[in-house]
Amino acid sequence: MRQNIFSAISISSLLLIFFMFGYDSTKWYGNFFTFLYRVNMFMPFILGGLGITSALFGIKGYRMVLVVLHLFLLLLFFCIYLKAFFVP
């Protein structure tokens, strides 16, 4: 039962990170993601860390898939943040 809960936490954080990647602040759902970015600018990385750790404790068949998807999205956010901070 605990493995199902950890997998659900990982999947929900994966969906949040995915929607944070391409949100539009003018849409009806934009206020929630704007709030997440205002709480902490590095919220995708925090959610990614939470998702990876919960995926490692999750259902055995889905562990690797969830970890790879989280790492892929974190790599995308990392490249975007590097470009935003260091490229003039």
CSV table of N, CA, C and O in Angstrom, one decimal:
chain,number,residue,atom,x,y,z
A,1,MET,N,0.8,-1.2,0.0
A,1,MET,CA,0.0,0.0,0.0
A,1,MET,C,0.9,1.3,0.0
A,1,MET,O,0.5,2.2,-0.7
A,2,ARG,N,1.9,1.2,0.8
A,2,ARG,CA,2.8,2.4,0.8
A,2,ARG,C,3.5,2.7,-0.6
A,2,ARG,O,3.7,3.8,-0.9
A,3,GLN,N,3.8,1.6,-1.3
A,3,GLN,CA,4.4,1.8,-2.6
A,3,GLN,C,3.4,2.5,-3.5
A,3,GLN,O,3.9,3.3,-4.4
A,4,ASN,N,2.2,2.2,-3.4
A,4,ASN,CA,1.2,2.9,-4.3
A,4,ASN,C,1.1,4.4,-4.0
A,4,ASN,O,1.0,5.2,-4.9
A,5,ILE,N,1.2,4.7,-2.7
A,5,ILE,CA,1.2,6.1,-2.3
A,5,ILE,C,2.4,6.9,-2.8
A,5,ILE,O,2.3,8.0,-3.3
A,6,PHE,N,3.6,6.2,-2.7
A,6,PHE,CA,4.8,6.8,-3.2
A,6,PHE,C,4.8,7.0,-4.7
A,6,PHE,O,5.3,8.0,-5.2
A,7,SER,N,4.3,6.0,-5.4
A,7,SER,CA,4.2,6.2,-6.8
A,7,SER,C,3.2,7.3,-7.2
A,7,SER,O,3.4,8.0,-8.2
A,8,ALA,N,2.1,7.4,-6.5
A,8,ALA,CA,1.1,8.5,-6.8
A,8,ALA,C,1.8,9.9,-6.5
A,8,ALA,O,1.5,10.8,-7.3
A,9,ILE,N,2.6,10.0,-5.4
A,9,ILE,CA,3.2,11.2,-5.2
A,9,ILE,C,4.2,11.6,-6.3
A,9,ILE,O,4.3,12.7,-6.8
A,10,SER,N,4.9,10.6,-6.8
A,10,SER,CA,5.9,10.8,-7.8
A,10,SER,C,5.2,11.2,-9.1
A,10,SER,O,5.7,12.1,-9.8
A,11,ILE,N,4.1,10.5,-9.5
A,11,ILE,CA,3.4,10.9,-10.7
A,11,ILE,C,2.8,12.3,-10.6
A,11,ILE,O,2.8,13.0,-11.6
A,12,SER,N,2.2,12.6,-9.5
A,12,SER,CA,1.7,14.0,-9.3
A,12,SER,C,2.7,15.0,-9.4
A,12,SER,O,2.5,16.1,-10.0
A,13,SER,N,3.9,14.8,-8.8
A,13,SER,CA,5.0,15.8,-8.9
A,13,SER,C,5.5,15.9,-10.4
A,13,SER,O,5.9,16.9,-10.8
A,14,LEU,N,5.5,14.7,-11.1
A,14,LEU,CA,5.9,14.7,-12.5
A,14,LEU,C,5.0,15.6,-13.3
A,14,LEU,O,5.4,16.3,-14.2
A,15,LEU,N,3.7,15.4,-13.1
A,15,LEU,CA,2.7,16.2,-13.8
A,15,LEU,C,2.8,17.7,-13.5
A,15,LEU,O,2.7,18.5,-14.4
A,16,LEU,N,3.0,18.0,-12.2
A,16,LEU,CA,3.2,19.4,-11.9
A,16,LEU,C,4.4,20.0,-12.6
A,16,LEU,O,4.4,21.1,-13.1
A,17,ILE,N,5.5,19.3,-12.6
A,17,ILE,CA,6.7,19.8,-13.2
A,17,ILE,C,6.5,19.9,-14.7
A,17,ILE,O,6.9,20.9,-15.3
A,18,PHE,N,5.8,19.0,-15.3
A,18,PHE,CA,5.5,19.0,-16.7
A,18,PHE,C,4.7,20.2,-17.1
A,18,PHE,O,4.9,20.9,-18.1
A,19,PHE,N,3.7,20.5,-16.3
A,19,PHE,CA,2.8,21.6,-16.6
A,19,PHE,C,3.5,23.0,-16.2
A,19,PHE,O,3.2,24.0,-16.8
A,20,MET,N,4.4,22.9,-15.3
A,20,MET,CA,5.2,24.2,-15.0
A,20,MET,C,6.1,24.5,-16.2
A,20,MET,O,6.5,25.6,-16.4
A,21,PHE,N,6.5,23.5,-16.9
A,21,PHE,CA,7.4,23.7,-18.1
A,21,PHE,C,6.7,24.5,-19.2
A,21,PHE,O,7.4,25.4,-19.8
A,22,GLY,N,5.5,24.3,-19.4
A,22,GLY,CA,4.8,25.1,-20.5
A,22,GLY,C,3.6,25.8,-20.1
A,22,GLY,O,2.6,25.9,-20.9
A,23,TYR,N,3.5,26.4,-18.9
A,23,TYR,CA,2.3,27.1,-18.5
A,23,TYR,C,2.2,28.4,-19.2
A,23,TYR,O,3.2,29.0,-19.6
A,24,ASP,N,1.0,28.9,-19.3
A,24,ASP,CA,0.7,30.2,-19.8
A,24,ASP,C,0.0,31.0,-18.7
A,24,ASP,O,-1.0,30.6,-18.2
A,25,SER,N,0.6,32.2,-18.4
A,25,SER,CA,0.0,32.9,-17.3
A,25,SER,C,-1.3,33.6,-17.6
A,25,SER,O,-2.0,34.1,-16.7
A,26,THR,N,-1.6,33.6,-18.9
A,26,THR,CA,-2.9,34.2,-19.2
A,26,THR,C,-4.1,33.3,-19.2
A,26,THR,O,-5.2,33.7,-19.3
A,27,LYS,N,-3.8,32.0,-19.1
A,27,LYS,CA,-4.9,31.0,-19.0
A,27,LYS,C,-5.5,30.9,-17.6
A,27,LYS,O,-5.0,31.5,-16.7
A,28,TRP,N,-6.5,30.1,-17.5
A,28,TRP,CA,-7.2,30.0,-16.2
A,28,TRP,C,-6.4,29.3,-15.1
A,28,TRP,O,-6.6,29.5,-14.0
A,29,TYR,N,-5.5,28.4,-15.5
A,29,TYR,CA,-4.7,27.7,-14.6
A,29,TYR,C,-3.3,28.4,-14.3
A,29,TYR,O,-2.5,27.9,-13.5
A,30,GLY,N,-3.1,29.6,-14.9
A,30,GLY,CA,-1.8,30.3,-14.7
A,30,GLY,C,-1.6,30.8,-13.3
A,30,GLY,O,-0.4,30.9,-12.9
A,31,ASN,N,-2.6,31.1,-12.6
A,31,ASN,CA,-2.4,31.7,-11.2
A,31,ASN,C,-1.8,30.7,-10.3
A,31,ASN,O,-0.9,31.0,-9.4
A,32,PHE,N,-2.1,29.4,-10.4
A,32,PHE,CA,-1.5,28.4,-9.5
A,32,PHE,C,0.0,28.2,-9.8
A,32,PHE,O,0.8,28.2,-8.9
A,33,PHE,N,0.4,28.2,-11.0
A,33,PHE,CA,1.8,28.0,-11.4
A,33,PHE,C,2.6,29.3,-11.1
A,33,PHE,O,3.7,29.2,-10.7
A,34,THR,N,1.9,30.4,-11.2
A,34,THR,CA,2.6,31.7,-10.8
A,34,THR,C,2.8,31.7,-9.3
A,34,THR,O,3.9,32.1,-8.9
A,35,PHE,N,1.9,31.2,-8.6
A,35,PHE,CA,2.0,31.1,-7.1
A,35,PHE,C,3.2,30.1,-6.8
A,35,PHE,O,4.0,30.4,-5.9
A,36,LEU,N,3.3,29.0,-7.5
A,36,LEU,CA,4.4,28.1,-7.2
A,36,LEU,C,5.8,28.7,-7.5
A,36,LEU,O,6.7,28.5,-6.8
A,37,TYR,N,5.9,29.5,-8.6
A,37,TYR,CA,7.1,30.2,-8.9
A,37,TYR,C,7.4,31.3,-7.9
A,37,TYR,O,8.6,31.6,-7.7
A,38,ARG,N,6.4,31.9,-7.4
A,38,ARG,CA,6.6,33.0,-6.4
A,38,ARG,C,7.0,32.4,-5.0
A,38,ARG,O,7.7,33.1,-4.3
A,39,VAL,N,6.6,31.2,-4.7
A,39,VAL,CA,7.0,30.6,-3.5
A,39,VAL,C,8.5,30.4,-3.5
A,39,VAL,O,9.2,30.7,-2.6
A,40,ASN,N,9.0,29.8,-4.6
A,40,ASN,CA,10.4,29.6,-4.7
A,40,ASN,C,10.7,29.4,-6.2
A,40,ASN,O,10.0,28.7,-6.9
A,41,MET,N,11.7,30.1,-6.7
A,41,MET,CA,12.1,30.1,-8.1
A,41,MET,C,12.6,28.7,-8.5
A,41,MET,O,12.4,28.3,-9.7
A,42,PHE,N,13.1,28.0,-7.6
A,42,PHE,CA,13.6,26.6,-7.9
A,42,PHE,C,12.6,25.5,-7.5
A,42,PHE,O,13.0,24.4,-7.2
A,43,MET,N,11.3,25.8,-7.6
A,43,MET,CA,10.3,24.9,-7.2
A,43,MET,C,10.3,23.6,-8.1
A,43,MET,O,10.1,22.5,-7.6
A,44,PRO,N,10.6,23.7,-9.4
A,44,PRO,CA,10.7,22.5,-10.2
A,44,PRO,C,11.8,21.5,-9.7
A,44,PRO,O,11.6,20.3,-9.8
A,45,PHE,N,12.9,22.1,-9.2
A,45,PHE,CA,13.9,21.2,-8.7
A,45,PHE,C,13.5,20.6,-7.4
A,45,PHE,O,13.9,19.4,-7.1
A,46,ILE,N,12.8,21.3,-6.6
A,46,ILE,CA,12.3,20.8,-5.3
A,46,ILE,C,11.3,19.7,-5.6
A,46,ILE,O,11.4,18.6,-5.0
A,47,LEU,N,10.4,19.9,-6.5
A,47,LEU,CA,9.4,18.9,-6.8
A,47,LEU,C,10.1,17.7,-7.5
A,47,LEU,O,9.6,16.5,-7.3
A,48,GLY,N,11.1,17.9,-8.3
A,48,GLY,CA,11.8,16.8,-8.9
A,48,GLY,C,12.5,16.0,-7.9
A,48,GLY,O,12.5,14.7,-8.0
A,49,GLY,N,13.2,16.6,-6.9
A,49,GLY,CA,13.8,15.8,-5.9
A,49,GLY,C,12.8,15.0,-5.1
A,49,GLY,O,13.1,13.8,-4.8
A,50,LEU,N,11.7,15.6,-4.8
A,50,LEU,CA,10.6,14.9,-4.1
A,50,LEU,C,10.1,13.7,-4.9
A,50,LEU,O,9.9,12.6,-4.4
A,51,GLY,N,9.9,14.0,-6.2
A,51,GLY,CA,9.5,12.9,-7.1
A,51,GLY,C,10.4,11.8,-7.3
A,51,GLY,O,10.0,10.6,-7.4
A,52,ILE,N,11.7,12.1,-7.4
A,52,ILE,CA,12.7,11.0,-7.5
A,52,ILE,C,12.8,10.2,-6.3
A,52,ILE,O,12.8,8.9,-6.4
A,53,THR,N,12.8,10.8,-5.1
A,53,THR,CA,12.9,10.0,-3.9
A,53,THR,C,11.6,9.2,-3.7
A,53,THR,O,11.7,8.0,-3.2
A,54,SER,N,10.5,9.7,-4.0
A,54,SER,CA,9.3,8.9,-3.8
A,54,SER,C,9.2,7.8,-4.9
A,54,SER,O,8.6,6.8,-4.7
A,55,ALA,N,9.8,8.1,-6.1
A,55,ALA,CA,9.8,7.0,-7.1
A,55,ALA,C,10.7,5.9,-6.7
A,55,ALA,O,10.4,4.7,-7.0
A,56,LEU,N,11.7,6.1,-6.0
A,56,LEU,CA,12.6,5.1,-5.6
A,56,LEU,C,12.0,4.2,-4.5
A,56,LEU,O,12.3,3.0,-4.4
A,57,PHE,N,11.0,4.7,-3.8
A,57,PHE,CA,10.2,3.9,-2.8
A,57,PHE,C,8.9,3.4,-3.4
A,57,PHE,O,8.2,2.7,-2.7
A,58,GLY,N,8.6,3.6,-4.7
A,58,GLY,CA,7.4,3.3,-5.3
A,58,GLY,C,7.3,1.9,-5.8
A,58,GLY,O,8.1,1.0,-5.4
A,59,ILE,N,6.3,1.6,-6.7
A,59,ILE,CA,6.1,0.3,-7.2
A,59,ILE,C,7.3,-0.1,-8.1
A,59,ILE,O,7.9,0.7,-8.9
A,60,LYS,N,7.7,-1.3,-8.0
A,60,LYS,CA,8.9,-1.8,-8.5
A,60,LYS,C,9.0,-1.7,-10.1
A,60,LYS,O,10.0,-1.4,-10.7
A,61,GLY,N,7.9,-1.9,-10.8
A,61,GLY,CA,7.9,-1.9,-12.2
A,61,GLY,C,8.0,-0.5,-12.8
A,61,GLY,O,8.4,-0.3,-13.9
A,62,TYR,N,7.6,0.5,-12.0
A,62,TYR,CA,7.6,1.9,-12.5
A,62,TYR,C,8.7,2.7,-12.0
A,62,TYR,O,8.8,3.9,-12.4
A,63,ARG,N,9.6,2.2,-11.2
A,63,ARG,CA,10.6,3.0,-10.6
A,63,ARG,C,11.5,3.7,-11.7
A,63,ARG,O,11.7,4.9,-11.6
A,64,MET,N,12.1,2.9,-12.5
A,64,MET,CA,13.0,3.4,-13.5
A,64,MET,C,12.4,4.4,-14.5
A,64,MET,O,13.0,5.4,-14.8
A,65,VAL,N,11.2,4.1,-14.9
A,65,VAL,CA,10.5,5.0,-15.8
A,65,VAL,C,10.3,6.4,-15.2
A,65,VAL,O,10.5,7.4,-15.8
A,66,LEU,N,9.8,6.4,-13.9
A,66,LEU,CA,9.5,7.6,-13.3
A,66,LEU,C,10.8,8.4,-13.0
A,66,LEU,O,10.9,9.6,-13.2
A,67,VAL,N,11.9,7.7,-12.6
A,67,VAL,CA,13.2,8.4,-12.3
A,67,VAL,C,13.7,9.0,-13.6
A,67,VAL,O,14.2,10.1,-13.6
A,68,VAL,N,13.6,8.2,-14.7
A,68,VAL,CA,14.2,8.8,-16.0
A,68,VAL,C,13.3,10.0,-16.5
A,68,VAL,O,13.9,11.0,-16.9
A,69,LEU,N,12.0,9.9,-16.3
A,69,LEU,CA,11.2,11.1,-16.7
A,69,LEU,C,11.5,12.3,-15.8
A,69,LEU,O,11.5,13.4,-16.4
A,70,HIS,N,11.6,12.1,-14.6
A,70,HIS,CA,12.0,13.2,-13.7
A,70,HIS,C,13.3,13.8,-14.0
A,70,HIS,O,13.5,15.0,-14.1
A,71,LEU,N,14.3,12.9,-14.3
A,71,LEU,CA,15.6,13.4,-14.6
A,71,LEU,C,15.6,14.2,-16.0
A,71,LEU,O,16.3,15.2,-16.1
A,72,PHE,N,14.8,13.7,-16.9
A,72,PHE,CA,14.7,14.4,-18.2
A,72,PHE,C,14.1,15.8,-18.0
A,72,PHE,O,14.7,16.8,-18.5
A,73,LEU,N,13.1,15.9,-17.2
A,73,LEU,CA,12.5,17.3,-17.0
A,73,LEU,C,13.4,18.2,-16.2
A,73,LEU,O,13.5,19.4,-16.4
A,74,LEU,N,14.1,17.6,-15.2
A,74,LEU,CA,15.0,18.4,-14.4
A,74,LEU,C,16.2,18.9,-15.3
A,74,LEU,O,16.7,20.0,-15.1
A,75,LEU,N,16.6,18.0,-16.3
A,75,LEU,CA,17.7,18.5,-17.2
A,75,LEU,C,17.2,19.6,-18.1
A,75,LEU,O,18.0,20.6,-18.3
A,76,LEU,N,16.0,19.5,-18.5
A,76,LEU,CA,15.4,20.6,-19.3
A,76,LEU,C,15.3,21.9,-18.5
A,76,LEU,O,15.7,23.0,-19.0
A,77,PHE,N,14.9,21.9,-17.3
A,77,PHE,CA,14.8,23.0,-16.4
A,77,PHE,C,16.2,23.6,-16.1
A,77,PHE,O,16.4,24.8,-16.0
A,78,PHE,N,17.1,22.7,-15.9
A,78,PHE,CA,18.5,23.1,-15.6
A,78,PHE,C,19.1,23.8,-16.8
A,78,PHE,O,19.8,24.9,-16.6
A,79,CYS,N,18.9,23.4,-18.0
A,79,CYS,CA,19.4,24.1,-19.2
A,79,CYS,C,18.7,25.4,-19.3
A,79,CYS,O,19.4,26.4,-19.7
A,80,ILE,N,17.5,25.5,-19.1
A,80,ILE,CA,16.8,26.8,-19.2
A,80,ILE,C,17.3,27.8,-18.1
A,80,ILE,O,17.5,28.9,-18.4
A,81,TYR,N,17.5,27.3,-16.9
A,81,TYR,CA,18.0,28.2,-15.8
A,81,TYR,C,19.4,28.6,-16.1
A,81,TYR,O,19.8,29.8,-15.8
A,82,LEU,N,20.2,27.7,-16.6
A,82,LEU,CA,21.6,28.1,-17.0
A,82,LEU,C,21.6,29.2,-18.0
A,82,LEU,O,22.3,30.2,-18.0
A,83,LYS,N,20.7,29.0,-19.0
A,83,LYS,CA,20.7,30.0,-20.1
A,83,LYS,C,20.1,31.3,-19.6
A,83,LYS,O,20.6,32.4,-20.0
A,84,ALA,N,19.2,31.3,-18.7
A,84,ALA,CA,18.6,32.5,-18.2
A,84,ALA,C,19.5,33.3,-17.3
A,84,ALA,O,19.5,34.5,-17.2
A,85,PHE,N,20.3,32.6,-16.5
A,85,PHE,CA,21.2,33.2,-15.5
A,85,PHE,C,22.6,33.7,-16.1
A,85,PHE,O,23.1,34.7,-15.8
A,86,PHE,N,23.1,32.9,-17.1
A,86,PHE,CA,24.5,33.2,-17.5
A,86,PHE,C,24.7,33.6,-18.9
A,86,PHE,O,25.8,34.0,-19.3
A,87,VAL,N,23.6,33.6,-19.7
A,87,VAL,CA,23.8,34.1,-21.1
A,87,VAL,C,23.2,35.5,-21.1
A,87,VAL,O,22.0,35.7,-20.8
A,88,PRO,N,24.0,36.4,-21.6
A,88,PRO,CA,23.5,37.8,-21.6
A,88,PRO,C,22.5,38.1,-22.6
A,88,PRO,O,22.3,37.6,-23.6
